[in-house]
Amino acid sequence: MAILGIDIGGSGIKGALVDTSSGKLVSDRVRIPTPETPKPKAVAGVILKIVEKLHYEGPIGCGFPGVVKHGKTYSAANIHKDWIGYDAEALIRKTTGCDTFFLNDADAAGIAEMQFGIGKKNSKGAVLFLTVGTGIGSAFFYDGILIPNFELGHLDVKGKEAEHRASDAARQDHKLSWKEWGKQFSLVLRTYDKLFSPDLFILGGGVSSRYEKFKEYINCDVKVVPAELENLAGIVGAAMAAEAHFKKS
């Protein structure tokens, strides 16, 4: 079944139809810049444009950069504060006329990676999936089961939030070399290891496609591997989560 997956990001909102049985896109990937002031109604308008461009009428899965519980969004570090406490599912359902399911964006990407990416071969034990881009998103799996809203990007690492220290945006803002950034990112990984003792780190998001540039600078006792689905994981996982949700309801 083809389901629309939406990935709401700080710089762009991306969507495509996904064959949830294979994890493959079955339409063009549509990307529209995130509104300069990304309040709920403005973002909903962009999602409507994607729905109309793809001539879609079925259920929608939306990955959101923050905590999501029972259809409402409860944090908004990299998007407008008006999302805090907002009934996001009701807004998108009203705007598009489509049944809608929201979840954390890293959770969405992790679901896809564990089913169709490298996680399929490494699902035993504790797996911490990280999306490293504008911020640092995280999804925690134990024996393949997701523990939702495992937001670690804002965890303090030696006096600074993890994503302010070692996101890809931080690398670019501070003009860090890959070696310098690798040192900072290793601090983050070692902190996560100390707190949660994962068996494996999977790195997704923008940096996953550049893993060869920095892998030699990673200093961590836990095995680290790059994700295979790269930036498509959020779209694929959002569609998968929507299908699973509406099958149960």
Coordinates of N, CA and C in Angstrom, one line a residue:
M1 N 0.9 -1.2 0.0 CA 0.0 0.0 0.0 C 0.9 1.2 0.0
A2 N 0.5 2.2 -0.8 CA 1.3 3.5 -0.9 C 0.7 4.5 0.1
I3 N 1.6 5.0 1.0 CA 1.1 5.9 2.0 C 2.1 7.1 2.0
L4 N 1.5 8.3 2.2 CA 2.3 9.5 2.2 C 3.0 9.7 3.5
G5 N 4.4 9.8 3.4 CA 5.2 10.1 4.5 C 5.7 11.5 4.4
I6 N 5.7 12.2 5.5 CA 6.1 13.6 5.6 C 7.2 13.8 6.6
D7 N 8.3 14.4 6.3 CA 9.4 14.7 7.2 C 9.5 16.2 7.4
I8 N 9.1 16.7 8.5 CA 9.1 18.1 8.8 C 10.5 18.5 9.4
G9 N 11.2 19.3 8.7 CA 12.6 19.7 9.1 C 12.7 21.2 9.3
G10 N 13.8 21.6 9.9 CA 14.0 23.0 10.2 C 14.2 23.8 8.9
S11 N 14.7 23.2 7.9 CA 15.0 24.0 6.6 C 14.0 23.5 5.5
G12 N 13.5 22.3 5.5 CA 12.7 21.9 4.5 C 11.6 20.9 5.0
I13 N 10.5 20.8 4.3 CA 9.5 19.8 4.6 C 9.4 18.9 3.3
K14 N 9.6 17.6 3.6 CA 9.7 16.7 2.5 C 8.7 15.6 2.5
G15 N 8.2 15.2 1.4 CA 7.2 14.1 1.4 C 7.2 13.3 0.1
A16 N 6.8 12.1 0.2 CA 6.7 11.2 -0.9 C 5.7 10.0 -0.6
L17 N 5.2 9.4 -1.6 CA 4.4 8.1 -1.4 C 5.4 7.0 -1.2
V18 N 5.1 6.1 -0.2 CA 6.0 5.0 0.1 C 5.3 3.7 0.0
D19 N 5.9 2.7 -0.6 CA 5.4 1.4 -0.6 C 5.9 0.8 0.7
T20 N 5.0 0.7 1.7 CA 5.5 0.3 3.1 C 5.9 -1.2 3.2
S21 N 5.6 -2.0 2.1 CA 6.1 -3.4 2.2 C 7.5 -3.5 1.8
S22 N 8.0 -2.5 1.0 CA 9.4 -2.6 0.5 C 10.3 -1.4 1.1
G23 N 9.6 -0.4 1.6 CA 10.4 0.8 2.0 C 10.9 1.7 0.9
K24 N 10.3 1.5 -0.3 CA 10.7 2.2 -1.5 C 9.8 3.4 -1.8
L25 N 10.3 4.5 -2.3 CA 9.4 5.6 -2.7 C 8.8 5.2 -4.0
V26 N 7.5 5.5 -4.2 CA 6.8 5.2 -5.4 C 6.2 6.5 -6.0
S27 N 6.8 7.6 -5.6 CA 6.4 8.9 -6.3 C 7.7 9.7 -6.2
D28 N 7.6 10.9 -6.9 CA 8.7 11.8 -6.7 C 8.8 12.3 -5.2
R29 N 10.0 12.6 -4.8 CA 10.1 13.2 -3.5 C 9.9 14.7 -3.6
V30 N 9.0 15.3 -2.9 CA 8.7 16.7 -3.0 C 9.3 17.4 -1.8
R31 N 10.1 18.4 -2.0 CA 10.6 19.2 -1.0 C 10.2 20.7 -1.1
I32 N 9.7 21.3 0.0 CA 9.3 22.7 0.0 C 10.0 23.3 1.2
P33 N 10.6 24.5 1.0 CA 11.3 25.1 2.2 C 10.3 25.3 3.3
T34 N 10.8 25.1 4.5 CA 10.1 25.3 5.7 C 9.8 26.8 5.8
P35 N 8.6 27.3 6.1 CA 8.3 28.7 6.2 C 9.2 29.4 7.2
E36 N 9.6 30.6 6.9 CA 10.5 31.4 7.7 C 10.0 31.5 9.1
T37 N 8.7 31.6 9.3 CA 8.1 31.6 10.6 C 7.3 30.3 10.7
P38 N 7.9 29.2 11.1 CA 7.2 27.9 11.0 C 6.1 27.6 12.1
K39 N 5.1 28.5 12.1 CA 4.0 28.2 13.0 C 3.1 27.1 12.5
P40 N 2.3 26.5 13.3 CA 1.5 25.4 12.9 C 0.7 25.5 11.6
K41 N 0.0 26.6 11.5 CA -0.8 26.8 10.3 C 0.0 27.0 9.0
A42 N 1.2 27.6 9.2 CA 2.0 27.8 8.0 C 2.6 26.5 7.5
V43 N 3.0 25.6 8.5 CA 3.5 24.3 8.1 C 2.4 23.4 7.5
A44 N 1.2 23.6 8.1 CA 0.1 22.8 7.6 C -0.2 23.2 6.1
G45 N 0.0 24.4 5.8 CA -0.2 24.9 4.4 C 0.8 24.3 3.5
V46 N 2.0 24.1 3.9 CA 3.0 23.4 3.1 C 2.7 21.9 2.9
I47 N 2.2 21.3 4.0 CA 1.8 19.9 3.8 C 0.7 19.7 2.9
L48 N -0.2 20.7 2.9 CA -1.4 20.6 1.9 C -0.8 20.7 0.5
K49 N 0.2 21.5 0.3 CA 0.7 21.7 -1.1 C 1.3 20.3 -1.5
I50 N 2.0 19.6 -0.6 CA 2.6 18.3 -1.0 C 1.5 17.3 -1.3
V51 N 0.4 17.3 -0.5 CA -0.7 16.4 -0.7 C -1.3 16.7 -2.1
E52 N -1.5 18.0 -2.4 CA -2.1 18.3 -3.7 C -1.2 18.0 -4.9
K53 N 0.1 18.2 -4.7 CA 1.1 18.0 -5.8 C 1.1 16.5 -6.1
L54 N 0.9 15.6 -5.1 CA 1.0 14.2 -5.3 C -0.4 13.6 -5.5
H55 N -1.5 14.4 -5.6 CA -2.9 14.0 -5.8 C -3.2 12.9 -4.8
Y56 N -3.0 13.1 -3.6 CA -3.2 12.1 -2.5 C -4.4 12.3 -1.7
E57 N -5.0 11.1 -1.3 CA -6.2 11.2 -0.5 C -6.2 10.2 0.7
G58 N -5.1 9.5 0.9 CA -5.1 8.5 2.0 C -4.6 9.0 3.3
P59 N -4.2 8.1 4.2 CA -3.6 8.5 5.5 C -2.2 9.1 5.3
I60 N -1.8 10.0 6.3 CA -0.5 10.6 6.3 C 0.2 10.3 7.5
G61 N 1.5 10.1 7.4 CA 2.4 10.0 8.6 C 3.3 11.2 8.6
C62 N 3.5 11.8 9.7 CA 4.3 13.0 9.8 C 5.4 12.9 10.9
G63 N 6.6 13.0 10.5 CA 7.7 13.0 11.4 C 8.0 14.4 11.9
F64 N 8.0 14.7 13.2 CA 8.1 16.0 13.7 C 9.3 16.2 14.6
P65 N 10.0 17.3 14.5 CA 11.2 17.5 15.3 C 11.0 17.9 16.7
G66 N 10.4 17.0 17.5 CA 10.1 17.2 18.9 C 9.4 16.1 19.5
V67 N 9.0 16.2 20.8 CA 8.3 15.2 21.5 C 6.8 15.2 21.0
V68 N 6.3 14.0 20.7 CA 4.9 13.8 20.3 C 4.2 12.8 21.2
K69 N 3.1 13.2 21.7 CA 2.3 12.2 22.5 C 0.8 12.4 22.2
H70 N 0.2 11.2 21.8 CA -1.2 11.2 21.5 C -1.6 12.3 20.5
G71 N -0.9 12.5 19.5 CA -1.2 13.5 18.5 C -0.9 14.9 18.8
K72 N -0.4 15.2 20.0 CA 0.0 16.6 20.3 C 1.5 16.7 20.4
T73 N 2.0 17.9 20.0 CA 3.5 18.1 20.0 C 3.8 18.9 21.3
Y74 N 4.9 18.5 22.0 CA 5.2 19.0 23.3 C 6.6 19.7 23.4
S75 N 7.3 19.7 22.4 CA 8.6 20.5 22.4 C 8.8 21.0 21.0
A76 N 9.7 22.0 20.9 CA 9.9 22.7 19.6 C 11.2 23.4 19.6
A77 N 12.3 22.7 19.8 CA 13.6 23.3 19.9 C 14.0 23.9 18.6
N78 N 13.7 23.2 17.5 CA 14.2 23.7 16.1 C 13.0 24.1 15.2
I79 N 11.9 24.5 15.9 CA 10.8 24.9 15.1 C 10.0 25.9 16.1
H80 N 8.9 26.5 15.6 CA 8.3 27.6 16.4 C 7.7 27.1 17.7
K81 N 7.8 27.9 18.7 CA 7.3 27.6 20.1 C 5.8 27.4 20.1
D82 N 5.1 27.9 19.1 CA 3.6 27.7 19.1 C 3.2 26.3 19.0
W83 N 4.1 25.4 18.6 CA 3.8 24.0 18.5 C 3.7 23.3 19.8
I84 N 4.2 23.9 20.9 CA 4.2 23.3 22.2 C 2.8 23.1 22.7
G85 N 2.3 21.9 22.9 CA 1.0 21.6 23.4 C -0.1 21.7 22.3
Y86 N 0.4 21.7 21.1 CA -0.6 21.8 19.9 C -1.1 20.5 19.5
D87 N -2.4 20.4 19.1 CA -3.0 19.2 18.6 C -2.7 19.2 17.1
A88 N -1.5 18.6 16.8 CA -0.9 18.7 15.4 C -1.7 17.8 14.5
E89 N -2.1 16.6 15.0 CA -2.9 15.7 14.1 C -4.2 16.3 13.7
A90 N -4.9 16.9 14.6 CA -6.2 17.5 14.3 C -6.0 18.6 13.3
L91 N -4.9 19.4 13.4 CA -4.7 20.5 12.4 C -4.5 20.0 11.0
I92 N -3.6 19.0 10.9 CA -3.3 18.5 9.5 C -4.5 17.7 9.0
R93 N -5.2 17.0 9.8 CA -6.4 16.3 9.3 C -7.4 17.3 8.8
K94 N -7.6 18.4 9.5 CA -8.6 19.5 9.1 C -8.1 20.2 7.8
T95 N -6.8 20.4 7.7 CA -6.3 21.2 6.6 C -6.3 20.3 5.3
T96 N -6.0 19.1 5.4 CA -5.8 18.2 4.2 C -7.0 17.3 4.0
G97 N -7.8 17.1 5.0 CA -8.9 16.1 4.9 C -8.5 14.7 4.9
C98 N -7.2 14.4 5.3 CA -6.6 13.1 5.4 C -6.4 12.7 6.9
D99 N -6.7 11.4 7.2 CA -6.3 10.9 8.5 C -4.8 11.1 8.7
T100 N -4.4 11.5 9.9 CA -3.0 11.9 10.1 C -2.4 11.3 11.4
F101 N -1.2 10.8 11.3 CA -0.5 10.3 12.5 C 0.8 11.0 12.7
F102 N 1.1 11.6 13.8 CA 2.4 12.3 14.1 C 3.2 11.4 15.0
L103 N 4.5 11.5 14.8 CA 5.5 10.9 15.7 C 6.8 11.7 15.6
N104 N 7.7 11.5 16.6 CA 9.0 12.2 16.6 C 9.7 11.8 15.3
D105 N 10.5 12.8 14.7 CA 11.1 12.5 13.4 C 12.2 11.5 13.5
A106 N 13.0 11.5 14.6 CA 14.1 10.5 14.7 C 13.5 9.1 14.9
D107 N 12.3 9.0 15.7 CA 11.6 7.8 15.8 C 11.2 7.2 14.4
A108 N 10.7 8.1 13.6 CA 10.3 7.7 12.3 C 11.4 7.2 11.5
A109 N 12.5 7.9 11.4 CA 13.7 7.5 10.7 C 14.3 6.2 11.2
G110 N 14.3 6.1 12.5 CA 14.8 4.8 13.1 C 13.9 3.6 12.8
I111 N 12.6 3.8 12.8 CA 11.7 2.7 12.4 C 12.1 2.2 11.0
A112 N 12.3 3.1 10.0 CA 12.6 2.7 8.7 C 14.0 2.0 8.6
E113 N 15.0 2.6 9.3 CA 16.3 2.0 9.3 C 16.4 0.6 9.9
M114 N 15.6 0.4 11.0 CA 15.6 -0.9 11.6 C 14.9 -2.0 10.8
Q115 N 13.9 -1.5 10.0 CA 13.2 -2.5 9.1 C 13.9 -2.7 7.8
F116 N 14.4 -1.7 7.2 CA 14.9 -1.8 5.8 C 16.3 -1.4 5.6
G117 N 17.0 -0.9 6.7 CA 18.4 -0.5 6.6 C 19.3 -1.4 7.3
I118 N 20.4 -0.9 7.8 CA 21.4 -1.7 8.5 C 20.9 -2.2 9.8
G119 N 19.9 -1.6 10.4 CA 19.3 -2.1 11.6 C 18.7 -3.5 11.5
K120 N 18.3 -3.8 10.3 CA 17.7 -5.1 10.0 C 18.6 -6.3 10.4
K121 N 19.9 -6.0 10.2 CA 21.0 -7.0 10.5 C 21.6 -6.9 11.9
N122 N 21.1 -5.8 12.6 CA 21.7 -5.5 13.9 C 20.6 -5.1 14.9
S123 N 19.6 -5.9 15.0 CA 18.4 -5.5 15.8 C 18.4 -6.0 17.2
K124 N 19.4 -6.9 17.6 CA 19.4 -7.5 18.9 C 20.0 -6.5 19.9
G125 N 19.5 -6.5 21.1 CA 20.0 -5.7 22.2 C 19.6 -4.3 22.0
A126 N 20.4 -3.4 22.6 CA 20.1 -1.9 22.6 C 20.8 -1.2 21.5
V127 N 20.0 -0.6 20.7 CA 20.5 0.2 19.5 C 20.1 1.6 19.6
L128 N 21.0 2.5 19.6 CA 20.7 4.0 19.6 C 21.0 4.5 18.2
F129 N 19.9 4.9 17.6 CA 19.9 5.5 16.2 C 19.9 7.0 16.4
L130 N 20.9 7.7 15.7 CA 21.0 9.2 15.8 C 20.9 9.8 14.5
T131 N 20.1 10.9 14.4 CA 20.1 11.7 13.2 C 20.8 13.0 13.4
V132 N 21.9 13.2 12.6 CA 22.7 14.3 12.9 C 22.6 15.3 11.7
G133 N 22.0 16.4 12.0 CA 21.8 17.4 10.9 C 21.7 18.8 11.6
T134 N 20.6 19.5 11.4 CA 20.4 20.8 12.1 C 20.5 20.6 13.6
G135 N 20.0 19.5 14.1 CA 20.2 19.2 15.5 C 20.7 17.7 15.6
I136 N 20.5 17.1 16.8 CA 20.7 15.7 16.9 C 19.5 15.0 17.4
G137 N 18.9 14.2 16.6 CA 17.7 13.4 17.0 C 18.2 12.0 17.4
S138 N 17.3 11.4 18.2 CA 17.7 10.0 18.7 C 16.5 9.2 18.8
A139 N 16.7 7.9 18.6 CA 15.6 6.9 18.7 C 16.3 5.6 19.3
F140 N 15.7 5.1 20.4 CA 16.2 4.0 21.1 C 15.4 2.7 20.9
F141 N 16.0 1.6 20.5 CA 15.4 0.4 20.3 C 16.0 -0.7 21.2
Y142 N 15.1 -1.6 21.7 CA 15.6 -2.7 22.4 C 15.0 -4.0 21.8
D143 N 15.9 -4.8 21.3 CA 15.4 -6.0 20.5 C 14.4 -5.6 19.4
G144 N 14.7 -4.5 18.8 CA 13.8 -4.0 17.7 C 12.6 -3.2 18.1
I145 N 12.3 -3.1 19.4 CA 11.2 -2.4 19.9 C 11.5 -1.0 20.2
L146 N 10.8 0.0 19.7 CA 11.0 1.4 19.9 C 10.5 1.9 21.2
I147 N 11.4 2.6 21.9 CA 11.0 3.4 23.1 C 10.8 4.9 22.6
P148 N 9.6 5.4 22.5 CA 9.4 6.6 21.8 C 9.9 7.9 22.6
N149 N 10.1 8.9 21.8 CA 10.5 10.2 22.3 C 11.8 10.2 23.2
F150 N 12.8 9.5 22.7 CA 14.0 9.4 23.4 C 14.9 10.5 23.0
E151 N 14.6 11.7 23.4 CA 15.2 12.9 22.9 C 16.5 13.2 23.6
L152 N 17.6 13.0 23.0 CA 18.9 13.2 23.7 C 19.7 14.3 23.1
G153 N 19.2 15.0 22.1 CA 20.0 16.1 21.5 C 20.2 17.3 22.4
H154 N 19.3 17.4 23.5 CA 19.4 18.5 24.4 C 20.1 18.1 25.7
L155 N 20.6 16.9 25.8 CA 21.3 16.4 27.0 C 22.6 17.2 27.2
D156 N 22.9 17.6 28.4 CA 24.1 18.3 28.7 C 25.3 17.4 28.5
V157 N 26.3 17.9 27.7 CA 27.6 17.2 27.6 C 28.7 18.2 27.9
K158 N 29.2 18.0 29.1 CA 30.3 18.9 29.5 C 29.9 20.4 29.4
G159 N 28.7 20.7 29.9 CA 28.3 22.1 30.0 C 27.7 22.7 28.7
K160 N 27.4 21.9 27.7 CA 26.8 22.3 26.5 C 25.9 21.3 26.0
E161 N 24.7 21.7 25.4 CA 23.8 20.8 24.8 C 24.5 20.0 23.7
A162 N 24.2 18.7 23.7 CA 24.8 17.8 22.7 C 24.7 18.4 21.3
E163 N 23.5 18.8 20.9 CA 23.4 19.3 19.5 C 24.1 20.6 19.2
H164 N 24.3 21.4 20.3 CA 25.1 22.7 20.1 C 26.6 22.4 20.0
R165 N 27.0 21.2 20.5 CA 28.4 20.8 20.5 C 28.7 20.1 19.2
A166 N 27.8 19.2 18.7 CA 28.2 18.3 17.7 C 27.2 18.0 16.6
S167 N 26.2 18.8 16.4 CA 25.3 18.6 15.3 C 26.1 19.0 14.0
D168 N 25.6 18.7 12.8 CA 26.2 19.1 11.6 C 26.1 20.7 11.4
A169 N 25.0 21.2 12.0 CA 24.9 22.7 11.9 C 26.0 23.3 12.8
A170 N 26.3 22.7 13.9 CA 27.4 23.3 14.8 C 28.7 23.2 14.1
R171 N 28.9 22.1 13.4 CA 30.2 21.9 12.6 C 30.4 23.0 11.6
Q172 N 29.3 23.3 10.9 CA 29.4 24.4 9.9 C 29.5 25.8 10.5
D173 N 28.6 26.0 11.6 CA 28.6 27.3 12.2 C 30.0 27.7 12.8
H174 N 30.7 26.7 13.4 CA 32.0 26.9 14.0 C 33.2 26.6 13.1
K175 N 32.8 26.3 11.8 CA 33.9 26.0 10.8 C 34.9 25.0 11.3
L176 N 34.3 23.9 11.9 CA 35.2 22.8 12.4 C 35.6 21.9 11.3
S177 N 36.9 21.4 11.3 CA 37.3 20.4 10.4 C 36.6 19.1 10.8
W178 N 36.7 18.1 10.0 CA 36.1 16.8 10.3 C 36.8 16.2 11.6
K179 N 38.1 16.4 11.7 CA 38.8 15.9 12.8 C 38.3 16.6 14.1
E180 N 38.2 17.9 14.1 CA 37.7 18.7 15.2 C 36.3 18.3 15.6
W181 N 35.5 18.2 14.6 CA 34.1 17.8 14.8 C 34.0 16.4 15.4
G182 N 34.8 15.5 14.8 CA 34.8 14.1 15.3 C 35.2 14.0 16.8
K183 N 36.0 14.9 17.3 CA 36.4 14.9 18.7 C 35.2 15.3 19.5
Q184 N 34.4 16.3 19.1 CA 33.3 16.8 19.8 C 32.2 15.7 19.7
F185 N 32.0 15.1 18.6 CA 30.9 14.1 18.5 C 31.3 12.9 19.3
S186 N 32.5 12.5 19.4 CA 32.9 11.4 20.2 C 32.6 11.7 21.7
L187 N 32.7 12.9 22.2 CA 32.3 13.2 23.5 C 30.8 12.9 23.7
V188 N 30.0 13.3 22.8 CA 28.6 13.0 22.8 C 28.3 11.5 22.9
L189 N 29.0 10.8 22.0 CA 28.8 9.3 22.0 C 29.2 8.7 23.3
R190 N 30.3 9.1 23.8 CA 30.7 8.5 25.1 C 29.8 8.8 26.2
T191 N 29.2 10.0 26.2 CA 28.2 10.4 27.2 C 27.0 9.5 27.1
Y192 N 26.5 9.3 25.9 CA 25.3 8.4 25.7 C 25.7 7.0 26.1
D193 N 26.9 6.5 25.8 CA 27.3 5.2 26.2 C 27.3 5.0 27.7
K194 N 27.8 6.0 28.4 CA 27.9 6.0 29.9 C 26.5 5.9 30.5
L195 N 25.5 6.6 29.9 CA 24.2 6.7 30.5 C 23.3 5.5 30.1
F196 N 23.4 5.0 28.8 CA 22.4 4.0 28.3 C 23.0 2.7 27.8
S197 N 24.3 2.6 27.8 CA 25.0 1.3 27.4 C 24.5 0.6 26.2
P198 N 24.4 1.4 25.1 CA 23.9 0.7 23.8 C 24.9 -0.3 23.3
D199 N 24.4 -1.3 22.6 CA 25.3 -2.2 21.9 C 25.8 -1.7 20.5
L200 N 25.0 -0.7 20.0 CA 25.4 -0.2 18.7 C 24.8 1.2 18.5
F201 N 25.6 2.1 17.8 CA 25.2 3.4 17.4 C 25.0 3.3 15.9
I202 N 23.8 3.8 15.4 CA 23.6 3.9 13.9 C 23.5 5.4 13.7
L203 N 24.3 5.9 12.8 CA 24.3 7.4 12.4 C 23.5 7.6 11.2
G204 N 22.4 8.4 11.3 CA 21.6 8.8 10.2 C 21.7 10.3 10.0
G205 N 20.8 10.8 9.2 CA 20.7 12.3 8.9 C 21.8 12.7 7.9
G206 N 22.0 14.0 7.8 CA 22.9 14.5 6.8 C 24.3 13.9 6.8
V207 N 24.9 13.7 8.0 CA 26.3 13.2 8.1 C 26.5 11.8 7.6
S208 N 25.4 11.0 7.6 CA 25.5 9.6 7.3 C 26.2 9.4 5.9
S209 N 25.9 10.3 5.0 CA 26.5 10.1 3.6 C 27.9 10.5 3.5
R210 N 28.4 11.1 4.6 CA 29.8 11.6 4.6 C 30.6 10.8 5.7
Y211 N 30.2 9.6 6.1 CA 30.8 8.9 7.1 C 32.3 8.7 6.9
E212 N 32.7 8.4 5.7 CA 34.1 8.2 5.4 C 35.0 9.3 5.7
K213 N 34.4 10.5 5.8 CA 35.2 11.7 6.0 C 35.6 11.8 7.5
F214 N 34.8 11.2 8.4 CA 35.1 11.4 9.8 C 35.2 10.1 10.6
K215 N 35.0 9.0 10.0 CA 35.0 7.7 10.8 C 36.3 7.5 11.6
E216 N 37.5 7.9 11.0 CA 38.7 7.6 11.7 C 38.9 8.5 12.9
Y217 N 38.0 9.5 13.1 CA 38.2 10.4 14.2 C 37.2 10.1 15.4
I218 N 36.4 9.1 15.2 CA 35.4 8.7 16.2 C 36.1 7.8 17.2
N219 N 36.0 8.2 18.5 CA 36.7 7.5 19.6 C 35.6 7.1 20.6
C220 N 35.2 5.9 20.5 CA 34.1 5.4 21.3 C 34.2 3.9 21.4
D221 N 33.9 3.3 22.6 CA 34.0 1.9 22.8 C 32.9 1.1 22.1
V222 N 31.8 1.7 21.7 CA 30.7 1.1 21.1 C 30.8 1.1 19.6
K223 N 30.4 0.1 18.9 CA 30.4 0.0 17.5 C 29.6 1.1 16.9
V224 N 30.1 1.8 15.9 CA 29.4 2.9 15.2 C 29.3 2.6 13.7
V225 N 28.1 2.6 13.1 CA 27.9 2.3 11.7 C 27.0 3.4 11.1
P226 N 27.2 3.7 9.8 CA 26.3 4.7 9.1 C 25.0 4.0 8.7
A227 N 24.0 4.8 8.7 CA 22.7 4.4 8.2 C 22.7 4.1 6.7
E228 N 21.8 3.3 6.2 CA 21.8 3.0 4.8 C 20.8 3.8 4.1
L229 N 19.7 4.2 4.7 CA 18.6 4.9 4.0 C 18.9 6.4 3.9
E230 N 19.8 6.9 4.7 CA 20.2 8.3 4.7 C 19.0 9.2 4.9
N231 N 18.8 10.2 4.0 CA 17.8 11.2 4.3 C 16.4 10.8 3.9
L232 N 16.2 9.6 3.3 CA 14.9 9.1 3.0 C 14.2 8.4 4.2
A233 N 15.0 8.1 5.2 CA 14.5 7.3 6.3 C 13.3 8.0 7.0
G234 N 13.3 9.3 7.2 CA 12.2 10.0 7.9 C 10.9 9.8 7.1
I235 N 10.9 10.0 5.8 CA 9.7 9.8 5.0 C 9.2 8.4 5.1
V236 N 10.1 7.4 4.9 CA 9.7 6.0 4.9 C 9.1 5.6 6.2
G237 N 9.8 6.0 7.3 CA 9.4 5.6 8.6 C 8.1 6.3 9.0
A238 N 7.8 7.5 8.6 CA 6.6 8.2 8.9 C 5.4 7.4 8.2
A239 N 5.6 7.0 7.0 CA 4.6 6.3 6.3 C 4.3 4.9 7.0
M240 N 5.4 4.2 7.4 CA 5.2 3.0 8.0 C 4.5 3.1 9.4
A241 N 4.8 4.1 10.1 CA 4.2 4.3 11.4 C 2.7 4.7 11.2
A242 N 2.3 5.4 10.2 CA 0.9 5.7 9.9 C 0.1 4.5 9.6
E243 N 0.7 3.6 8.7 CA 0.1 2.4 8.4 C -0.2 1.5 9.6
A244 N 0.8 1.4 10.4 CA 0.7 0.6 11.7 C -0.4 1.1 12.6
H245 N -0.4 2.4 12.7 CA -1.3 3.1 13.6 C -2.8 2.9 13.2
F246 N -3.0 3.1 11.9 CA -4.4 3.1 11.4 C -4.9 1.6 11.2
K247 N -4.0 0.7 11.1 CA -4.4 -0.7 11.1 C -4.9 -1.1 12.5
K248 N -4.3 -0.6 13.6 CA -4.7 -0.9 14.9 C -6.1 -0.2 15.3
S249 N -6.3 1.0 14.7 CA -7.4 1.8 15.2 C -8.7 1.4 14.4

